[in-house]
């Protein structure tokens, strides 16, 4: 088997696609001068190519009789195989334009709680209306659990969220700005219309559990730079729990304003005593899908969604 593969590999190395196309034409048309003209070669060059092909295959391939060139038995067999092979090679260059209405592509999204609740409803509604055959696979992944290896391994086509750490070769586009606000129960006894820095740090805060020291909590880092530390009463691993806990206790949480407003009358939004950095939502993608029509279309839809959200 290894000997046969070595022989096959050696023969393939002697040829190229252009030579096989010329051979296919010669075997199909059986006219040296016409095929030379079609291939953009002189007749001597075409004759030289035929001589090389005869040497590779160990057969004349075409011979002359009183009617012109005719195929040998080996030539007939090769022509039949090349009919299929050349047609298959040509398909490599075929390109079918992306049509969202007919596509059945599956997009793999890695998304944070925040981005999911803000962007997914609008995105999925558009997909349902414009691309009913498209499927989405959505993994909710906290920012602190972003594995760069997962991104490069192709586990996600698109990453959505507050993206603090990405491989340097990835593309990134900002979609929305969001402000961080304080949320509390509607009737919280210790919080009025405004709150001081001293009152803020003394409250019972809900904070995200930090599993990775390289992702320090934005709020705590900001306060530490000013020599302050808030009281953290409870830590949670998924921040979507925060509004429910806040509404039913005297604890408070720092929360994206866009998402906080979706809870309506269940909670109260209070401007914090500090101007914390904005918690922007972005999308990021690998260079391998940068020019893929389906992915370009998906990213355009997300941009449109974010514009409508303002």
Tab-separated table of C-alpha atoms in Angstrom, residues 146-152 165-172 284-287:
chain	number	residue	atom	x	y	z
A	146	UNK	CA	-13.736	34.192	28.452
A	147	UNK	CA	-11.217	31.592	27.356
A	148	UNK	CA	-9.080	32.951	24.539
A	149	UNK	CA	-8.366	29.365	23.471
A	150	UNK	CA	-12.114	28.804	23.019
A	151	UNK	CA	-12.315	31.810	20.745
A	152	UNK	CA	-9.429	30.737	18.551
A	165	UNK	CA	-9.808	40.742	26.740
A	166	UNK	CA	-9.599	39.391	23.198
A	167	UNK	CA	-6.909	37.809	21.023
A	168	UNK	CA	-5.078	40.659	19.240
A	169	UNK	CA	-5.989	39.394	15.766
A	170	UNK	CA	-9.739	39.370	16.420
A	171	UNK	CA	-11.992	42.077	15.003
A	172	UNK	CA	-14.132	44.144	17.377
A	284	UNK	CA	-15.982	40.460	18.244
A	285	UNK	CA	-15.195	37.833	15.641
A	286	UNK	CA	-12.341	35.713	14.304
A	287	UNK	CA	-10.583	36.689	11.037
